[in-house]
Every structure is written in C-alpha cells, then in structure tokens.
C-alpha cells in the first residue's frame, strides 16, 4: 500500500536558483527539495505536451567485478512492480494515458522517461516516486528478466559482428577502469545476479540525493512543484556514502591491436580508439570541432577522401562524445567497400589525421563545423524529449548551465587549437585498433573490381 | 520571469490539488487537438501545405513525390531509390561536393529518402538561412544532371551497403519475408533493390524515371516552422513556381509493376496462396530471427482503424500487448516481440517479428499462432479495448510535437487521402471501434492456418514447431 499520507509540508521547499540570461538554458529553472533531490524544469508552452525524466547517477562504472550488467538489469526490474502497482503496471498506466515510457542505462547513469499530455505529468511524478522507494524485486521476476536481458545481449552483441568488435575494442583499450566492461554486462555475470545483489544496489543508488528530475514542456513550476514535493519530498535521504570510482586509467604504453574473425561478417570493418580527456576539459571543444571537421556530413574530410575520392570505404567516421566523467575514447572507423583492403583503409584514416597534424584546417572548415554543432542545438529545441535529454546530460557532467558554457567554448575554438589536439592525442602509443574480418576468407580480400 | 512565489502559494495549491490523477481517461484525448493548416496550389500546380510555428527559428520542408518502387520496372528495382539519392550528387551549376559543402556550411540538412509508396526530399534549415536553403532545394530538385561517374559511385555505395546488411539477421529475415508474401509485386523487394538489379540500372533509366515522376502535379509540398504564408509564397514563387521554375507535367501514372491485380484485393490473394510456407535460412548465430505473417490491409481500407485497435491488443501495444506479456514478461523468451499491419497504398503485410535463442524458437512460434487464434475466437476484454483506444487517441497529439513531424505528416496525409478533417476525426475513427469489430477484423485479417514463416538462425539448433496443417518446406 502507498504510505505517503504522512506528508508534511515543509517550509522553503524549493530554492530557486539564478536564471541564466538569454541562452539555450533561458527557460530552465532549478529547484532543490529538502531531501537533496534536484528538479530542473524547462518550460515550453508550444503544445500541451511534456516529457518527464528521472536521472540516477549510477551506471556500469559503479558495478563490482563479477556483477557487470547490474545497473541495466535493475533498470529492467524497475518496470516489474511495487506493492501498489504490480509488474508492468507502470507502462500500462502511462500508455492508457496516451503516453510512452522507456529507460536507458549508460556507463554513467540510468534514465527513465515518459512523454505525455502535459496535464497527465502528475502520473509520472506519482509512479516514479513510488518505484524510487518501493520496488518489489520479486525473485521469480528477477529470473525471468535475467533471461530477457540475456536475449537482449544475444541480439545486440553476440549476433552483431560490428557491435561485438566495439565491445572487444573497449575491453582492450581500458586496462583498469570499469569503462572496459559493457553496459549490458558479460553473459556469465548477468546469469549470476540475484535478488539480493539488486536490492543492495537499489538501496544504495536509488535515493533523492542521487537523482535529478528533468521536466520539459507545457508545465508551470508553481503547479508542478507541489506535486513533486508531495510524492518525492517524503523520501528520506540515504546516508550511504556513494563511492566515486577510485581507479585512474594508467597511461597507455603502446599500441594495442585486435582482430575479430566472424563467419557472419560480410565486409571488413575497423575501429581505432584514442584516449581523450572528459568534459569539461579545455580540449573537449577542439576535439568536438575536430570530430565534425573529420566526419560532419558528406563534405567532411573522411567521407570526401575514403568514400568519395578513394572509393575504398562505404562509410568512414569519427565518433566522439565528451559526455563521460572519466577519460574515454575518440574513435575513428570505417566500413570497407567490397574487395578493398582494410589495412589500406587504416592507413588512409591516419593520413587524414596526419593532414591536420601537419596543417590546421581552413577557417571555412572550422566555421562550418561550428555552424553544424550550433544548429544541432537549435533543432533539438523543438522537442521536449531532446531538451530534457540535453539538460540531463549536462547536469550529469557537472551542471546544466554547462550547456551554455559548452557552446561558448565551441565558438572560441581556433584552427590552431584543432591542430594542437590532433598532435596531442593521436599518437601511436595512445591507440587501440580493432579490425573485423569476414572469416570466410580468413584474411583481407584481394582487390578485384567486378 | 518572476519565480518568487511564496510558500503560502504552495499551500494553497496543495489544498486545491485534487487527488484525481488516475481519473480514467477513456473516451478521448485530454485536449481537443487541431492544426491550422494553410492549403493552396502554386501556379505550377504544386499543392502547398503550411503550418506556421514560431517557437524556434527553424523551417522544415518536406516535398513528397509520388515516385516509388510502385512505379519502377521490376528488372530495374531500386531505380526510384537511386534517382532520389542522385538528386544531391550534382546539378547543372553545382558538383556533388559543392552541394554538400553549401548545405553543411549552414548547419542544415537536405536529404532524399524513398519508401515503398513515395519519395520525400527534406530540408531542415535555420530561419536566417531559409532563402539559401530554398535555392539549394530547388537546384537539386530541378537541375540534377545524373553524371555517369557519380551514378557509378552511388551504385557502388548502395550495393556495398546491401552486402554489409547481410550481417544483420533481422534484415535478412525481413527481406525473405516480403519476398515470400508479395512475390513479384513491388512490395516484395527492398526499396534499394538488389545487388543484381542495381547493377543493371543505367543513366537513361534514372533520367527516364526522373522525367516520368518528378513533376509539380505529382508532388506535395509541406512547410512548417518560422515562416509566414507571405514569406513562403515569395520563396515558392522565386524558386519553385516562377517563370524559370518547375513546370513539367508528368504522364498519367503508370500501372503498378509486377502484378496487374495490385490495389484491388485486400485479401490473401493474389499474392499468397494458402498453406504454411516455411523459409529456413542458415546462419551461425545464437538466436533465431523470426518473422511470421501474411498479407495485411491497405491504408484506405475502412477496417484500417479497427485493425489498428486489434493489433494494439495482439502485439502492437508494446508492454500492453498480449504477445509481449506472454512471450517476454511471463516466459522471458525474448527482448522484444511486436506485430504490425503496414497500411500502405496497396495492401501491405501483417508481420510478427521476434528474436529468441535458437532452442526457444518452436515455443515462441507456437505462442504467436496461439495468440492469433485466441484473438480471433475469443472476445477482447473491456479493459483491453478501452486501453487500446485510450492510447491511440491519447498519443495522437504527440505525433505533432515537432515541426519536422508535422511537415512529414501533412504530406503523407495528403498522399493517402486521409481528408482535411483527419485530425479532428481521428479520435472518432478509433472510439467507434467495438469488441465485435475487433473480433470481426481479427477473423478477416489474421490467418493462423496460412502464414509465411521465416527463421534465420542456426538450423541445426532451431527447433521448429510441428504444425498440424500440412506444410510446404522449402
């Protein structure tokens, strides 16, 4: 049964924070409940819709050895009921109200979200507060859901050669940091997770002080905050001291290289990972611009060279997200075109990077990359979900106001800075190379044009 | 932006806040929803639909062209797709490189994509760059040159991507499934075509296809965002419908390729004969990728809405569906299972898609067939019916959240002749569905005795069920 009757109104429930002037965050307001729970509200009255998200600061980085995948399995279990609302009632109620709901887990955090008509957002508030506090974790349901996650792992990794290469690349690139294991977990670890492991983990991490609510859409703080206070305000703070990951990934000493041969692979595929610092490091902005210069569309350097001119790849890309709390990777990659040699492709990727190391990109390239990054933030403003996502992501990294800092940082990047980060991070000893080869041939195919 | 409200106001709010959050909402959307659509026809015959939205400084343009596999010769399968992809690969005054450079410098995007029914060209651009965006948009639409070398590049990229996708067992299963269901009909092949058919396409085929299909009277323009009707009229006049604009007229639409009866038969025939057809495809993988289904229903069929309600209950409603509840939540046999009826211009497919470890394939297939039987023979509950309706009507306004989604919706709604009052009428279409309708359409559109079953997986480990009716194994 629900027990929120004992709700007592607390004076000074919410501490409004400073508002940032005209910016992407101009419509964002911050409040903090007495139990330490932060609430971010992004008003947008364009349509009677809203997105509710709750972000927990827990992800695969927090898992103990032997229990990888626990954050993600717990995310699944959050849909399996409380005493008040039975298994899957959460989604049933949301859908009955015309909403959709889902959740995702990353290396850093676990996020639950619903999109609804804005006058139904109270449903999210009540249901999320309930499952923050009262999760059942029925042992039978744990076993069934473990099987579901194992099927998910088979689908996403075991039977997908490119994803498997990515998983192997990460596991090779990191020696000490828990980033080296996959969010979904290793198969044997998933199989070994029992109810009590999940219950301990839940108690430790699912608490008001370790969570942030983000609501974007047609809501008014003065109407929505009392509801939040009513349902979340009575949840006591957890005294548990959350431990940060103490491990610092040691500096890589030499190039690492793996080959994955799969019968189900059709074309060779390469990923090259370089260790880079996390946000907000001063180099992030230049790395972001570099990534866009290399891979922002068909006019970017990698497409132009490997796909268009040399016709050796069907895709070529840079993948860089600075949204990690500890140093993660800047990844270069490509899909070989049929009949093309993956080692030649690898050389061509280095050639592009070396081009920037030797000579800074043109002013126009830099300006184009900045335009692309900035426009993507403007386009994202049309969707409540995207706005809540951006707000939540920056909050996880250290504060939602960093969204403005971030764009200011991007605007200041110079061509010389892009060249400087290319020099600094893209050396041979800092890289891990992963190559997927079709097992049918056993080695790279010889060139034979049809 | 005054947020200095007092604690007292909280108390007042709390006292007034009714504890009625879970008031049942069966019976309609929470807000009467409508869109103010400005409709007109440009001087060159191009229909123009516009919604003004000034919430952010962006403009979203969708041009729907009635060009798809339905209007291409079967031996040149993929020419509709290839033609659309070639638009951005060179015009009379811009090279392929110049087009991408110009559009990407604006932080904008300009893409073409093709479905089984139509092609769309989409421009997403900041308001400040809208003139330049329209100029580029009209250039690729009106002046493509389809250079031979660019065509060969694009063909190599398309066939390379088709080869790479063989790695994805769900892709392989889906392709085998539509081939088996639709046979020679255009819906039976990939929009991209096959490696062989794309290889056969020559520059003249692309030119012919472009000339036959890319005309203002064969297209629909939809523009949503930070633009007034006057501004849009000026842009359309300047770049699309002016003296040097888009003036060609297309010949009368050609008859659908492959099957002369297409569009006439919302039943199993003539595409799929009776009986089970099982297509096993061997791959060294850990899961069986299963697609089970048969011919479905056209978008224009009056039963379309009853079918959507029925399918929501069966397998389309995510965690609210029967298939998900039984196969995932109760038995832990899959990460996801869903069923869908693809409501195309002509009858599309009904399909159930699921992945499960090889050893569970038989159990999952049995369960799917059992659930298809059950919804045909037994009534759905009041709760199931009201939940399905509440979701379908309640989620409808969310389809119109962003300018991009509105622009795409307006063009597609016009293409499928949904009517100018579709948005107002949609809740009634759903609300009027009864339990009897659900059972009736289940009987009419679900065929647990004559389906196509594709199983991509390790055939030594996959255990298929032993169906009662005679089966034809290939």
Short mmCIF file of N, CA and C in Angstrom, two decimals, chain B residues 11-118:
data_model
loop_
_atom_site.label_atom_id
_atom_site.label_comp_id
_atom_site.label_asym_id
_atom_site.label_seq_id
_atom_site.Cartn_x
_atom_site.Cartn_y
_atom_site.Cartn_z
N UNK B 11 0.95 26.19 -0.38
CA UNK B 11 -0.09 25.58 0.45
C UNK B 11 -1.44 25.67 -0.22
N UNK B 12 -1.68 26.82 -0.80
CA UNK B 12 -2.95 26.98 -1.49
C UNK B 12 -3.07 25.95 -2.61
N UNK B 13 -1.98 25.84 -3.34
CA UNK B 13 -2.01 24.88 -4.44
C UNK B 13 -2.25 23.46 -3.93
N UNK B 14 -1.59 23.16 -2.84
CA UNK B 14 -1.72 21.81 -2.33
C UNK B 14 -3.15 21.53 -1.89
N UNK B 15 -3.77 22.52 -1.28
CA UNK B 15 -5.13 22.30 -0.83
C UNK B 15 -6.08 22.12 -2.01
N UNK B 16 -5.76 22.80 -3.08
CA UNK B 16 -6.65 22.74 -4.22
C UNK B 16 -6.36 21.54 -5.13
N UNK B 17 -5.18 20.99 -4.93
CA UNK B 17 -4.77 19.92 -5.84
C UNK B 17 -5.64 18.69 -5.63
N UNK B 18 -6.47 18.37 -6.56
CA UNK B 18 -7.34 17.20 -6.36
C UNK B 18 -6.54 15.91 -6.52
N UNK B 19 -6.93 14.92 -5.76
CA UNK B 19 -6.24 13.63 -5.84
C UNK B 19 -6.87 12.77 -6.92
N UNK B 20 -6.92 13.31 -8.09
CA UNK B 20 -7.65 12.62 -9.16
C UNK B 20 -6.73 12.29 -10.32
N UNK B 21 -5.48 12.07 -10.00
CA UNK B 21 -4.53 11.87 -11.08
C UNK B 21 -4.92 10.71 -11.96
N UNK B 22 -5.47 9.69 -11.34
CA UNK B 22 -5.75 8.49 -12.13
C UNK B 22 -7.19 8.40 -12.63
N UNK B 23 -7.84 9.52 -12.67
CA UNK B 23 -9.16 9.53 -13.28
C UNK B 23 -9.09 8.83 -14.64
N UNK B 24 -9.96 7.87 -14.86
CA UNK B 24 -9.90 7.19 -16.15
C UNK B 24 -10.10 8.19 -17.28
N UNK B 25 -9.40 7.99 -18.33
CA UNK B 25 -9.48 8.96 -19.42
C UNK B 25 -10.04 8.32 -20.68
N UNK B 26 -10.64 7.17 -20.50
CA UNK B 26 -11.24 6.52 -21.65
C UNK B 26 -12.27 7.47 -22.24
N UNK B 27 -12.24 7.61 -23.50
CA UNK B 27 -13.26 8.45 -24.10
C UNK B 27 -12.69 9.71 -24.70
N UNK B 28 -11.42 9.74 -24.98
CA UNK B 28 -10.96 10.88 -25.75
C UNK B 28 -9.65 11.43 -25.29
N UNK B 29 -9.16 12.35 -26.05
CA UNK B 29 -7.89 12.96 -25.74
C UNK B 29 -8.11 13.99 -24.65
N UNK B 30 -7.03 14.35 -24.03
CA UNK B 30 -7.17 15.30 -22.94
C UNK B 30 -7.34 16.72 -23.48
N UNK B 31 -6.92 16.92 -24.73
CA UNK B 31 -7.08 18.25 -25.32
C UNK B 31 -7.66 18.06 -26.70
N UNK B 32 -8.64 18.84 -27.03
CA UNK B 32 -9.08 18.82 -28.42
C UNK B 32 -7.90 19.33 -29.23
N UNK B 33 -7.54 18.59 -30.23
CA UNK B 33 -6.31 18.92 -30.93
C UNK B 33 -6.62 19.33 -32.35
N UNK B 34 -5.97 20.37 -32.80
CA UNK B 34 -6.14 20.73 -34.21
C UNK B 34 -4.89 21.44 -34.69
N UNK B 35 -4.75 21.49 -36.00
CA UNK B 35 -3.63 22.19 -36.61
C UNK B 35 -4.22 23.18 -37.60
N UNK B 36 -3.67 24.37 -37.60
CA UNK B 36 -4.15 25.37 -38.53
C UNK B 36 -3.33 25.25 -39.82
N UNK B 37 -3.88 24.51 -40.78
CA UNK B 37 -3.12 24.23 -42.00
C UNK B 37 -3.57 25.17 -43.11
N UNK B 38 -2.62 25.87 -43.66
CA UNK B 38 -2.89 26.75 -44.79
C UNK B 38 -2.66 25.94 -46.08
N UNK B 39 -3.71 25.82 -46.87
CA UNK B 39 -3.60 24.98 -48.08
C UNK B 39 -3.76 25.84 -49.32
N UNK B 40 -2.90 25.63 -50.29
CA UNK B 40 -3.05 26.33 -51.55
C UNK B 40 -2.37 25.54 -52.66
N UNK B 41 -2.51 26.03 -53.87
CA UNK B 41 -1.85 25.39 -55.00
C UNK B 41 -1.02 26.45 -55.71
N UNK B 42 0.24 26.15 -55.89
CA UNK B 42 1.13 27.11 -56.57
C UNK B 42 0.74 27.19 -58.05
N UNK B 43 1.12 28.28 -58.73
CA UNK B 43 0.74 28.46 -60.14
C UNK B 43 1.15 27.29 -61.04
N UNK B 44 2.16 26.56 -60.66
CA UNK B 44 2.58 25.42 -61.49
C UNK B 44 1.86 24.13 -61.13
N UNK B 45 0.83 24.22 -60.29
CA UNK B 45 0.06 23.03 -59.95
C UNK B 45 0.56 22.28 -58.74
N UNK B 46 1.59 22.79 -58.08
CA UNK B 46 2.14 22.12 -56.89
C UNK B 46 1.28 22.42 -55.67
N UNK B 47 0.69 21.40 -55.06
CA UNK B 47 -0.07 21.64 -53.83
C UNK B 47 0.89 22.06 -52.70
N UNK B 48 0.49 23.09 -51.93
CA UNK B 48 1.34 23.59 -50.86
C UNK B 48 0.56 23.57 -49.55
N UNK B 49 1.14 22.96 -48.53
CA UNK B 49 0.52 22.90 -47.20
C UNK B 49 1.46 23.59 -46.23
N UNK B 50 0.92 24.43 -45.37
CA UNK B 50 1.79 25.15 -44.46
C UNK B 50 1.19 25.26 -43.06
N UNK B 51 2.06 25.09 -42.07
CA UNK B 51 1.69 25.41 -40.69
C UNK B 51 2.75 26.37 -40.16
N UNK B 52 2.29 27.49 -39.63
CA UNK B 52 3.21 28.46 -39.02
C UNK B 52 3.51 28.05 -37.59
N UNK B 53 4.79 28.04 -37.23
CA UNK B 53 5.18 27.77 -35.84
C UNK B 53 6.40 28.64 -35.56
N UNK B 54 6.26 29.50 -34.58
CA UNK B 54 7.34 30.45 -34.33
C UNK B 54 8.07 30.18 -33.02
N UNK B 55 7.97 28.94 -32.52
CA UNK B 55 8.60 28.64 -31.23
C UNK B 55 10.12 28.65 -31.30
N UNK B 56 10.68 28.20 -32.42
CA UNK B 56 12.13 28.30 -32.60
C UNK B 56 12.41 28.71 -34.06
N UNK B 57 13.59 29.33 -34.29
CA UNK B 57 13.86 29.88 -35.63
C UNK B 57 14.34 28.83 -36.62
N UNK B 58 13.47 27.88 -36.94
CA UNK B 58 13.82 26.86 -37.93
C UNK B 58 12.67 26.69 -38.91
N UNK B 59 13.00 26.18 -40.08
CA UNK B 59 11.99 25.88 -41.10
C UNK B 59 12.22 24.45 -41.60
N UNK B 60 11.12 23.67 -41.62
CA UNK B 60 11.19 22.29 -42.07
C UNK B 60 10.37 22.15 -43.35
N UNK B 61 11.02 21.64 -44.39
CA UNK B 61 10.36 21.50 -45.68
C UNK B 61 10.33 20.01 -46.04
N UNK B 62 9.18 19.53 -46.47
CA UNK B 62 9.07 18.17 -46.98
C UNK B 62 8.42 18.23 -48.35
N UNK B 63 9.09 17.72 -49.35
CA UNK B 63 8.46 17.58 -50.66
C UNK B 63 8.23 16.09 -50.89
N UNK B 64 6.96 15.70 -50.96
CA UNK B 64 6.63 14.31 -51.25
C UNK B 64 6.43 14.18 -52.75
N UNK B 65 7.15 13.27 -53.37
CA UNK B 65 6.98 12.99 -54.79
C UNK B 65 6.41 11.59 -54.92
N UNK B 66 5.38 11.47 -55.75
CA UNK B 66 4.75 10.14 -55.91
C UNK B 66 5.62 9.30 -56.83
N UNK B 67 6.76 8.93 -56.30
CA UNK B 67 7.74 8.14 -57.05
C UNK B 67 8.26 7.08 -56.10
N UNK B 68 8.09 5.82 -56.47
CA UNK B 68 8.46 4.74 -55.55
C UNK B 68 8.63 3.46 -56.35
N UNK B 69 8.97 2.36 -55.68
CA UNK B 69 9.03 1.08 -56.40
C UNK B 69 7.73 0.75 -57.12
N UNK B 70 6.61 1.32 -56.69
CA UNK B 70 5.34 1.04 -57.37
C UNK B 70 5.37 1.52 -58.82
N UNK B 71 6.24 2.49 -59.11
CA UNK B 71 6.27 3.00 -60.48
C UNK B 71 7.58 2.69 -61.21
N UNK B 72 8.29 1.66 -60.77
CA UNK B 72 9.55 1.31 -61.46
C UNK B 72 9.43 -0.08 -62.08
N UNK B 73 10.16 -0.32 -63.16
CA UNK B 73 10.15 -1.66 -63.75
C UNK B 73 10.85 -2.65 -62.82
N UNK B 74 10.32 -3.87 -62.72
CA UNK B 74 10.85 -4.84 -61.75
C UNK B 74 12.31 -5.18 -62.04
N UNK B 75 12.71 -5.20 -63.31
CA UNK B 75 14.09 -5.60 -63.60
C UNK B 75 15.07 -4.45 -63.31
N UNK B 76 14.51 -3.27 -63.04
CA UNK B 76 15.36 -2.14 -62.63
C UNK B 76 15.03 -1.75 -61.19
N UNK B 77 14.73 -2.75 -60.39
CA UNK B 77 14.35 -2.49 -58.99
C UNK B 77 15.42 -1.64 -58.32
N UNK B 78 14.98 -0.60 -57.66
CA UNK B 78 15.91 0.30 -56.99
C UNK B 78 16.10 1.61 -57.73
N UNK B 79 15.49 1.75 -58.89
CA UNK B 79 15.72 2.98 -59.66
C UNK B 79 15.06 4.19 -58.98
N UNK B 80 13.92 3.97 -58.31
CA UNK B 80 13.27 5.09 -57.60
C UNK B 80 14.19 5.60 -56.49
N UNK B 81 14.73 4.64 -55.73
CA UNK B 81 15.63 4.98 -54.64
C UNK B 81 16.90 5.66 -55.16
N UNK B 82 17.49 5.05 -56.19
CA UNK B 82 18.73 5.59 -56.75
C UNK B 82 18.51 7.01 -57.30
N UNK B 83 17.40 7.22 -57.98
CA UNK B 83 17.10 8.54 -58.52
C UNK B 83 17.06 9.58 -57.40
N UNK B 84 16.36 9.25 -56.32
CA UNK B 84 16.25 10.22 -55.21
C UNK B 84 17.63 10.50 -54.61
N UNK B 85 18.46 9.45 -54.49
CA UNK B 85 19.79 9.64 -53.89
C UNK B 85 20.72 10.41 -54.82
N UNK B 86 20.43 10.40 -56.11
CA UNK B 86 21.28 11.12 -57.08
C UNK B 86 20.98 12.62 -57.14
N UNK B 87 19.86 13.03 -56.58
CA UNK B 87 19.50 14.45 -56.65
C UNK B 87 20.58 15.33 -56.03
N UNK B 88 21.16 14.85 -54.93
CA UNK B 88 22.18 15.66 -54.23
C UNK B 88 23.59 15.39 -54.75
N UNK B 89 23.71 14.70 -55.89
CA UNK B 89 25.04 14.34 -56.39
C UNK B 89 25.41 15.11 -57.65
N UNK B 90 24.91 16.31 -57.79
CA UNK B 90 25.35 17.14 -58.91
C UNK B 90 24.19 17.76 -59.67
N UNK B 91 24.29 19.08 -59.92
CA UNK B 91 23.30 19.80 -60.71
C UNK B 91 24.04 20.54 -61.83
N UNK B 92 23.25 21.23 -62.63
CA UNK B 92 23.86 21.96 -63.74
C UNK B 92 24.91 22.95 -63.24
N UNK B 93 24.71 23.53 -62.05
CA UNK B 93 25.69 24.51 -61.60
C UNK B 93 26.48 24.11 -60.36
N UNK B 94 26.16 22.96 -59.77
CA UNK B 94 26.91 22.55 -58.57
C UNK B 94 27.37 21.10 -58.70
N UNK B 95 28.61 20.87 -58.31
CA UNK B 95 29.08 19.49 -58.22
C UNK B 95 28.50 18.84 -56.96
N UNK B 96 28.65 17.52 -56.86
CA UNK B 96 28.20 16.81 -55.65
C UNK B 96 28.88 17.41 -54.42
N UNK B 97 30.17 17.68 -54.56
CA UNK B 97 30.92 18.22 -53.42
C UNK B 97 30.41 19.60 -53.03
N UNK B 98 30.08 20.40 -54.02
CA UNK B 98 29.62 21.76 -53.75
C UNK B 98 28.25 21.74 -53.04
N UNK B 99 27.40 20.80 -53.43
CA UNK B 99 26.08 20.71 -52.79
C UNK B 99 26.22 20.42 -51.30
N UNK B 100 27.01 19.39 -50.97
CA UNK B 100 27.13 19.05 -49.55
C UNK B 100 27.86 20.16 -48.79
N UNK B 101 28.86 20.77 -49.42
CA UNK B 101 29.57 21.87 -48.77
C UNK B 101 28.62 23.03 -48.47
N UNK B 102 27.82 23.41 -49.44
CA UNK B 102 26.91 24.55 -49.25
C UNK B 102 25.88 24.28 -48.16
N UNK B 103 25.29 23.10 -48.19
CA UNK B 103 24.21 22.82 -47.23
C UNK B 103 24.79 22.65 -45.83
N UNK B 104 25.94 21.96 -45.73
CA UNK B 104 26.50 21.69 -44.42
C UNK B 104 27.11 22.95 -43.80
N UNK B 105 27.51 23.88 -44.62
CA UNK B 105 28.03 25.13 -44.05
C UNK B 105 26.94 25.87 -43.28
N UNK B 106 25.71 25.67 -43.68
CA UNK B 106 24.58 26.31 -42.97
C UNK B 106 24.19 25.55 -41.70
N UNK B 107 24.80 24.41 -41.47
CA UNK B 107 24.36 23.55 -40.37
C UNK B 107 23.00 22.96 -40.67
N UNK B 108 22.64 22.97 -41.94
CA UNK B 108 21.32 22.47 -42.37
C UNK B 108 21.46 21.06 -42.91
N UNK B 109 20.32 20.44 -43.27
CA UNK B 109 20.40 19.14 -43.92
C UNK B 109 19.42 19.09 -45.07
N UNK B 110 19.80 18.34 -46.09
CA UNK B 110 18.99 18.20 -47.30
C UNK B 110 19.15 16.75 -47.75
N UNK B 111 18.08 15.97 -47.58
CA UNK B 111 18.18 14.53 -47.84
C UNK B 111 16.98 14.05 -48.62
N UNK B 112 17.18 12.98 -49.35
CA UNK B 112 16.05 12.32 -50.01
C UNK B 112 15.93 10.91 -49.45
N UNK B 113 14.69 10.44 -49.34
CA UNK B 113 14.51 9.05 -48.94
C UNK B 113 13.29 8.49 -49.65
N UNK B 114 13.28 7.19 -49.81
CA UNK B 114 12.20 6.56 -50.57
C UNK B 114 11.59 5.44 -49.74
N UNK B 115 10.26 5.39 -49.71
CA UNK B 115 9.55 4.29 -49.06
C UNK B 115 8.93 3.43 -50.17
N UNK B 116 8.18 2.43 -49.77
CA UNK B 116 7.52 1.60 -50.78
C UNK B 116 6.46 2.38 -51.55
N UNK B 117 6.01 3.52 -51.00
CA UNK B 117 4.92 4.27 -51.65
C UNK B 117 5.33 5.61 -52.25
N UNK B 118 6.36 6.26 -51.72
CA UNK B 118 6.70 7.59 -52.22
C UNK B 118 8.13 7.97 -51.84
#
